[in-house]
Tab-separated table of C-alpha atoms and ligand atoms in Angstrom:
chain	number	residue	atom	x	y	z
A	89	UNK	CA	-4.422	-17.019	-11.591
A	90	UNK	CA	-6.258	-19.706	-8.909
A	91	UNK	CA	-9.543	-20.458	-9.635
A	92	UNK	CA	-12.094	-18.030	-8.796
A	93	UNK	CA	-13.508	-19.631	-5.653
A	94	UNK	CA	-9.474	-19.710	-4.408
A	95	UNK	CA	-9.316	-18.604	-0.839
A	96	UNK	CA	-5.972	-18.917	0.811
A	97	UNK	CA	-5.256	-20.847	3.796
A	98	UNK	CA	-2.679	-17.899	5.428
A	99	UNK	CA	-0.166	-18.881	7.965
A	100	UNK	CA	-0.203	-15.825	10.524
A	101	UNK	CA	3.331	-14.597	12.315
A	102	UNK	CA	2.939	-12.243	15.077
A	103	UNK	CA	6.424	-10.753	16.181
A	104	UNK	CA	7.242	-8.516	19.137
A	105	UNK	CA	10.192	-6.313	16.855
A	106	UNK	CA	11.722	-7.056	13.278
A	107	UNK	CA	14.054	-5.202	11.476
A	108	UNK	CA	11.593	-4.901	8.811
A	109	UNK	CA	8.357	-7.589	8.177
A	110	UNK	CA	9.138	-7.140	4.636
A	111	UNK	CA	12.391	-8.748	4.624
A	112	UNK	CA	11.201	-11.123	6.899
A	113	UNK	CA	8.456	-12.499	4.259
A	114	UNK	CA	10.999	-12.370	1.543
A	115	UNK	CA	13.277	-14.474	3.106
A	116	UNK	CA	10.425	-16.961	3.732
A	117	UNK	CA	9.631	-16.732	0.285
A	118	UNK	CA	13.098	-17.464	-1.120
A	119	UNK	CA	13.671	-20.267	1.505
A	120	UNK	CA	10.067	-22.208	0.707
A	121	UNK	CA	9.375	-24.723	-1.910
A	122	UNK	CA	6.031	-24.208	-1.983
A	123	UNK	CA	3.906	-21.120	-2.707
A	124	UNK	CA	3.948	-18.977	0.708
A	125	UNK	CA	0.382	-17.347	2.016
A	126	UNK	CA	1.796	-15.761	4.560
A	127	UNK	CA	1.232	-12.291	7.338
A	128	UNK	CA	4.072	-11.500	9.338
A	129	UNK	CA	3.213	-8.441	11.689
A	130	UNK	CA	5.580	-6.943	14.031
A	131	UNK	CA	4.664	-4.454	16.780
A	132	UNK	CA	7.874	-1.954	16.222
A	133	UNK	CA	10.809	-2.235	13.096
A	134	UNK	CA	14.160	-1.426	13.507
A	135	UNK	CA	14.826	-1.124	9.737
A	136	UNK	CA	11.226	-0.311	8.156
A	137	UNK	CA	11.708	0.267	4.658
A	138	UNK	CA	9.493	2.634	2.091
A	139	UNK	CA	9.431	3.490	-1.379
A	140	UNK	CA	12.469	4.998	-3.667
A	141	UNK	CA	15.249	3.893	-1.187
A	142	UNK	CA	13.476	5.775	1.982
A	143	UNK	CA	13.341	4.292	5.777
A	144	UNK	CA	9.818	4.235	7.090
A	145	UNK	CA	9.563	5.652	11.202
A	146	UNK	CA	8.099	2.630	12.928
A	147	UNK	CA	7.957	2.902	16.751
A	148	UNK	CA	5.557	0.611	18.639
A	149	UNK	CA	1.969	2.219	18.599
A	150	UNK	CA	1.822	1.439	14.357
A	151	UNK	CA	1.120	-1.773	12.575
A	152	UNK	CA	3.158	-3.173	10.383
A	153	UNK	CA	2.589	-6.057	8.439
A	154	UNK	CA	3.621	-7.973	5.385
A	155	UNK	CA	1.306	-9.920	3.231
A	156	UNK	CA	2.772	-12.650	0.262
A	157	UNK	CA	0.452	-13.377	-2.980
A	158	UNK	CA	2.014	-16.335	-4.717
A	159	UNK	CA	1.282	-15.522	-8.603
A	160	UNK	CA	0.543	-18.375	-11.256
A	161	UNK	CA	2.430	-16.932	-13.984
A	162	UNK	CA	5.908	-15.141	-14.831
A	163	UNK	CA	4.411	-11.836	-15.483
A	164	UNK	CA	7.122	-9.245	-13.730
A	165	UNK	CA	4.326	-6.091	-14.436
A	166	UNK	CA	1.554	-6.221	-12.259
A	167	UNK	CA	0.559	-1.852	-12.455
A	168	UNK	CA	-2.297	-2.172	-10.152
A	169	UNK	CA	-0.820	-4.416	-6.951
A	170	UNK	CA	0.200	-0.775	-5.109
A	171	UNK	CA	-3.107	0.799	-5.951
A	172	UNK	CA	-5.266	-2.526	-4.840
A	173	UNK	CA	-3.603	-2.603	-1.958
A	174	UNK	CA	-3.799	1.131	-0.915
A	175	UNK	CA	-7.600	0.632	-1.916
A	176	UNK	CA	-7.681	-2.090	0.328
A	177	UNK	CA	-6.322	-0.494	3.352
A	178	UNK	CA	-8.821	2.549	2.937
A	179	UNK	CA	-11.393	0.096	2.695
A	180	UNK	CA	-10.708	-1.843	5.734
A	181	UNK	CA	-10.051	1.383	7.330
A	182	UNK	CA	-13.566	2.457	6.670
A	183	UNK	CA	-15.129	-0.314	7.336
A	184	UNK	CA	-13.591	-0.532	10.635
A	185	UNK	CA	-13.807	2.520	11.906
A	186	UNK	CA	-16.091	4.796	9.620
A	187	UNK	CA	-13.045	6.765	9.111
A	188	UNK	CA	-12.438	7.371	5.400
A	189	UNK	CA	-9.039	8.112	4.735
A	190	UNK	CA	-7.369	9.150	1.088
A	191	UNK	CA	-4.718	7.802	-1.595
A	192	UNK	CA	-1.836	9.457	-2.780
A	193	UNK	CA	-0.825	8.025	-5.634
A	194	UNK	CA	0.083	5.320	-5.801
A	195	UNK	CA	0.871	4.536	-2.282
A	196	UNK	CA	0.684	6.597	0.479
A	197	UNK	CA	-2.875	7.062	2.845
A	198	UNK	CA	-3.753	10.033	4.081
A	199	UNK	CA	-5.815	11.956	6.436
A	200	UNK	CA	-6.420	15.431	6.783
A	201	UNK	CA	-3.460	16.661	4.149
A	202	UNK	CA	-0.984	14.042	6.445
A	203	UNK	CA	0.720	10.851	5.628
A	204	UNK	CA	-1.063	8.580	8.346
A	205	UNK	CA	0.463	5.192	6.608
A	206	UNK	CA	2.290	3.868	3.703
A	207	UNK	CA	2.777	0.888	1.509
A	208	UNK	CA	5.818	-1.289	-0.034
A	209	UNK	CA	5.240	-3.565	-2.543
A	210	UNK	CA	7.986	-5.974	-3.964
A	211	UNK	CA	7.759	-8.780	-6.640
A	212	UNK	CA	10.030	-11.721	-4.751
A	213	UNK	CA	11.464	-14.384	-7.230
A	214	UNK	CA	11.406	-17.228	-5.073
A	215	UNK	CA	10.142	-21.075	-6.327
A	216	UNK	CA	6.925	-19.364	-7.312
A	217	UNK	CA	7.032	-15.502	-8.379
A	218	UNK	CA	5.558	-14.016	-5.434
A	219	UNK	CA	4.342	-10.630	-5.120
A	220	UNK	CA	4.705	-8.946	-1.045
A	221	UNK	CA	2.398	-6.200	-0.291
A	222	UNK	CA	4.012	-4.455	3.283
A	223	UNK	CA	1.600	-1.872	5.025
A	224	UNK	CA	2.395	0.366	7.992
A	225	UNK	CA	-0.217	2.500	9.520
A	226	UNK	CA	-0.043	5.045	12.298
A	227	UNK	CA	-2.108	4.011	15.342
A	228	UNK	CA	-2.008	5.060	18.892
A	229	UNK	CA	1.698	7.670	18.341
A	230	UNK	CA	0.525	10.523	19.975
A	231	UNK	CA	1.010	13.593	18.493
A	232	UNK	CA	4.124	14.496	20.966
A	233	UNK	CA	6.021	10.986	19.732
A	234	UNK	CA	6.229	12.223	16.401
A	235	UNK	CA	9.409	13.441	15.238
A	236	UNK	CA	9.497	17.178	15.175
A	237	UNK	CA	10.929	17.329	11.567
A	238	UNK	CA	7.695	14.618	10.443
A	239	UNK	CA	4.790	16.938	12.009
A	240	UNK	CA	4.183	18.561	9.327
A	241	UNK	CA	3.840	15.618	6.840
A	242	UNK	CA	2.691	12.432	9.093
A	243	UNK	CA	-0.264	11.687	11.262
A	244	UNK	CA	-1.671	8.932	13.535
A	245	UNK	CA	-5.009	7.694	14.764
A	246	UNK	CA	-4.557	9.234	18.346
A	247	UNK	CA	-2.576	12.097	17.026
A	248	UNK	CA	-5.768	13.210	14.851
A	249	UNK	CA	-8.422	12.346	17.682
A	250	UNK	CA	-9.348	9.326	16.322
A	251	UNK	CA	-9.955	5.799	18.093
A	252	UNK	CA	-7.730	3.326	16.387
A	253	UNK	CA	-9.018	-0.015	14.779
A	254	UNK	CA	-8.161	-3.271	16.992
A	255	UNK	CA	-4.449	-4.412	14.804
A	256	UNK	CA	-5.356	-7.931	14.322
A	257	UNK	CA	-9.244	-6.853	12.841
A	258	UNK	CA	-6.890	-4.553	10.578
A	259	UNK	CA	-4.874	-7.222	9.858
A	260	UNK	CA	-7.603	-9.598	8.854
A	261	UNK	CA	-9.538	-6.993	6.929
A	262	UNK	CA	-7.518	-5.870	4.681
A	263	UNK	CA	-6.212	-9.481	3.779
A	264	UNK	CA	-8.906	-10.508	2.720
A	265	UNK	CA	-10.131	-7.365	0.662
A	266	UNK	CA	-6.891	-8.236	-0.695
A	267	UNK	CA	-7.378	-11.745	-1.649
A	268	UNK	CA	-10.471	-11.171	-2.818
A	269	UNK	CA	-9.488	-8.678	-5.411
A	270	UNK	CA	-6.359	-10.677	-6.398
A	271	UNK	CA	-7.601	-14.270	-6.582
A	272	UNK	CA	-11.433	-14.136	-6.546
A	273	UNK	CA	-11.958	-10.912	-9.031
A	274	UNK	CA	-8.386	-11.480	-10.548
A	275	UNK	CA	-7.807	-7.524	-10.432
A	276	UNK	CA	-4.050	-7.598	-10.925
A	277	UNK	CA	-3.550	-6.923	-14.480
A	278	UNK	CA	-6.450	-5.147	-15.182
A	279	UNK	CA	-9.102	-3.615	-13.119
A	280	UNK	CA	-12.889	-3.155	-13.233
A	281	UNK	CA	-14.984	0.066	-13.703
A	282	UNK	CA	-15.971	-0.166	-10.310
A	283	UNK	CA	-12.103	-0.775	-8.714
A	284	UNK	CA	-10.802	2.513	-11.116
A	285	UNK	CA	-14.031	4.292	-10.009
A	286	UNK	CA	-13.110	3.415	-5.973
A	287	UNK	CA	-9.710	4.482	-6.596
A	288	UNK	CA	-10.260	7.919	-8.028
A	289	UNK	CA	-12.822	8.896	-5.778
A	290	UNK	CA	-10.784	7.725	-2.422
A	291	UNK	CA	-7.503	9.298	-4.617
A	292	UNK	CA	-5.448	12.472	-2.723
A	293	UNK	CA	-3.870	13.555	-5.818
A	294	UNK	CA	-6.482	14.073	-8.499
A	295	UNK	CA	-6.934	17.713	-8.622
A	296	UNK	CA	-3.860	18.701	-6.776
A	297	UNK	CA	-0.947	20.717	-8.365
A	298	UNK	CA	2.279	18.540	-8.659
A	299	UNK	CA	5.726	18.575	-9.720
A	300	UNK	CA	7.259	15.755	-11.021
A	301	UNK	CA	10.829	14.822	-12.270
A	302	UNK	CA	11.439	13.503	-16.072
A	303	UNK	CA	14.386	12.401	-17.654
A	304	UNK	CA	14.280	16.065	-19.372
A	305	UNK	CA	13.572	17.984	-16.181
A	306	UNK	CA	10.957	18.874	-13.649
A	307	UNK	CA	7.644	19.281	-15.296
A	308	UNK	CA	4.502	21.034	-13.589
A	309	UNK	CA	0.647	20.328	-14.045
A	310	UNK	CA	-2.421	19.538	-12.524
A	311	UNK	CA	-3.383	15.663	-11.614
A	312	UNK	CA	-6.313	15.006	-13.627
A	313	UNK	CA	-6.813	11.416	-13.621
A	314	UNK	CA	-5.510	7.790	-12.580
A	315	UNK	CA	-6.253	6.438	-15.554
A	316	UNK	CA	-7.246	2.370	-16.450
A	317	UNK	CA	-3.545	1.587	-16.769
A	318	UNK	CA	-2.770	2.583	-12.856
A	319	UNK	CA	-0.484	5.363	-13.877
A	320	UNK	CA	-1.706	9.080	-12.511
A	321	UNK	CA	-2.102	11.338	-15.511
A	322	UNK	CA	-0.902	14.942	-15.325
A	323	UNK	CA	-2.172	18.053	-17.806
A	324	UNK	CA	0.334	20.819	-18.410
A	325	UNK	CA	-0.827	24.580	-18.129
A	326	UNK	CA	-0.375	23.837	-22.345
A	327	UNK	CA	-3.050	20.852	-21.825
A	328	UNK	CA	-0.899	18.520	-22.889
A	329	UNK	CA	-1.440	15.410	-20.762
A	330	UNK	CA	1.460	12.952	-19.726
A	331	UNK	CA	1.333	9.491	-18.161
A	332	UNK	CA	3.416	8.831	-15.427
A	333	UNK	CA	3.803	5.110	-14.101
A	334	UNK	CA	6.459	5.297	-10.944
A	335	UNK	CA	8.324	7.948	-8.786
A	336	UNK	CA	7.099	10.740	-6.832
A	337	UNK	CA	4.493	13.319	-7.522
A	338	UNK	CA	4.961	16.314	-5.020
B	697	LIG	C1	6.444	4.226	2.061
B	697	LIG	O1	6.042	5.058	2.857
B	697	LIG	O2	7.138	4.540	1.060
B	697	LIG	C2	6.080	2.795	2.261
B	697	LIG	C3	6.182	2.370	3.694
B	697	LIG	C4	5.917	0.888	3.908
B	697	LIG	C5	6.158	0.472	5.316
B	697	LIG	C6	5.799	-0.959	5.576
B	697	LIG	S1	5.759	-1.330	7.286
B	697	LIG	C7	5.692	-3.029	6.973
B	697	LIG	C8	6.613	-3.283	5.804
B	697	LIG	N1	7.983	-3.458	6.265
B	697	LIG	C9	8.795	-2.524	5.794
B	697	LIG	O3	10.017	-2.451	6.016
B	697	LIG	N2	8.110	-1.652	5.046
B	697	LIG	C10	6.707	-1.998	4.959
């Protein structure tokens, strides 16, 4: 990766509505010679995208932004990008705001048992491999703008009581956390002691009782780790343990 002292120079795009700020940055990507260090933020998407195919509910009164890391090399497997940047949200969050919200593996944020944002993150084969981290966190929708069938599963800021961070002190905060941990500390392909040790002890799912779906059928088991490789490790009520590295837990 860039030399350790590498801090990018980011351009920053600020747009009123997008269909989605993820395909807006990969379409920068693929159109740019040179490596892109970009943020493109919108205020509402049309199209918001999430993980495994799924849209992702973004009225105005969220952020939603889209951040691109240029990478050095070829490598296509980069296990810890989702869980350094669901790390980094909590952190800014924190920081911010005191408020210390939770990871569900390996990319969701909660609060208080509810989904309050989420995270997309795509490997874009433009000039330079680039990988695009896209965040959207609930802010100021108040608990009567939230879809009746979402209630149950999704919170915001306002909705829980809470007094939003500013969006462009989000914005910034979390970018950097970012770039520190992916150019400075080169985190990306493996991570320190202390990064696995922030992750499990901000994680949602350690300790929780999941299902998950295997090639063989639905297994059940306990979360018992996130182990050094990223993936979430699950014990069966036989204590055998099993490593899983994408999909859903539920
Ligand atoms: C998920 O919940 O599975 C991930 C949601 C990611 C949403 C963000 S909002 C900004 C960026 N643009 C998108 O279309 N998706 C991500």
């Amino acid at each position: 990766m860039y030399e350790s002292s590498f801090t990018p120079l980011r351009e920053f795009v600020f747009l009123e509505k997008s269909e989605s700020t993820n395909n807006d940055i990969k379409l920068k990507i693929r159109q740019s010679a040179e490596p892109v260090f970009a943020v493109i933020s919108a205020k509402e998407q049309s199209g918001g995208r999430g993980r495994l195919g799924r849209s992702f509910f973004s009225p105005s009164g969220g952020l939603y932004f889209s951040i691109s890391f240029p990478l050095s090399g070829e490598e296509k497997n980069i296990p810890f990008f989702t869980l350094l940047a669901g790390l980094s949200v909590s952190l800014a969050i924190e920081q911010l705001t005191g408020v210390r919200t939770l990871i569900k593996w390996p990319n969701d944020i909660y609060y208080n048992d509810k989904k309050l944002g989420g995270i997309l993150c795509e490997l874009v084969s433009g000039k330079t491999l680039t990988a695009a981290a896209g965040i959207g966190i609930n802010l100021s929708l108040e608990k009567e703008d939230i879809p009746e069938e979402l209630t149950s599963v999704m919170t915001s800021f306002c909705a829980e009581g809470l007094s939003p961070p500013k969006t462009d002190e989000l914005i910034r905060k979390i970018t950097d956390i970012l770039d520190t941990f992916i150019y400075e500390q080169k985190q990306l392909f493996s991570v320190s002691p202390e990064i696995i040790g922030a992750i499990r002890s901000r994680s949602y799912s350690i300790g929780k009782k999941v299902k998950y779906e295997t090639e063989d059928g639905v297994i059940s088991g306990t979360v018992t780790n996130i182990n050094t490789n990223g993936a979430a490790e699950i014990t069966l009520p036989d204590g055998t343990k099993r490593e899983i590295f994408c999909g859903e837990i539920i």
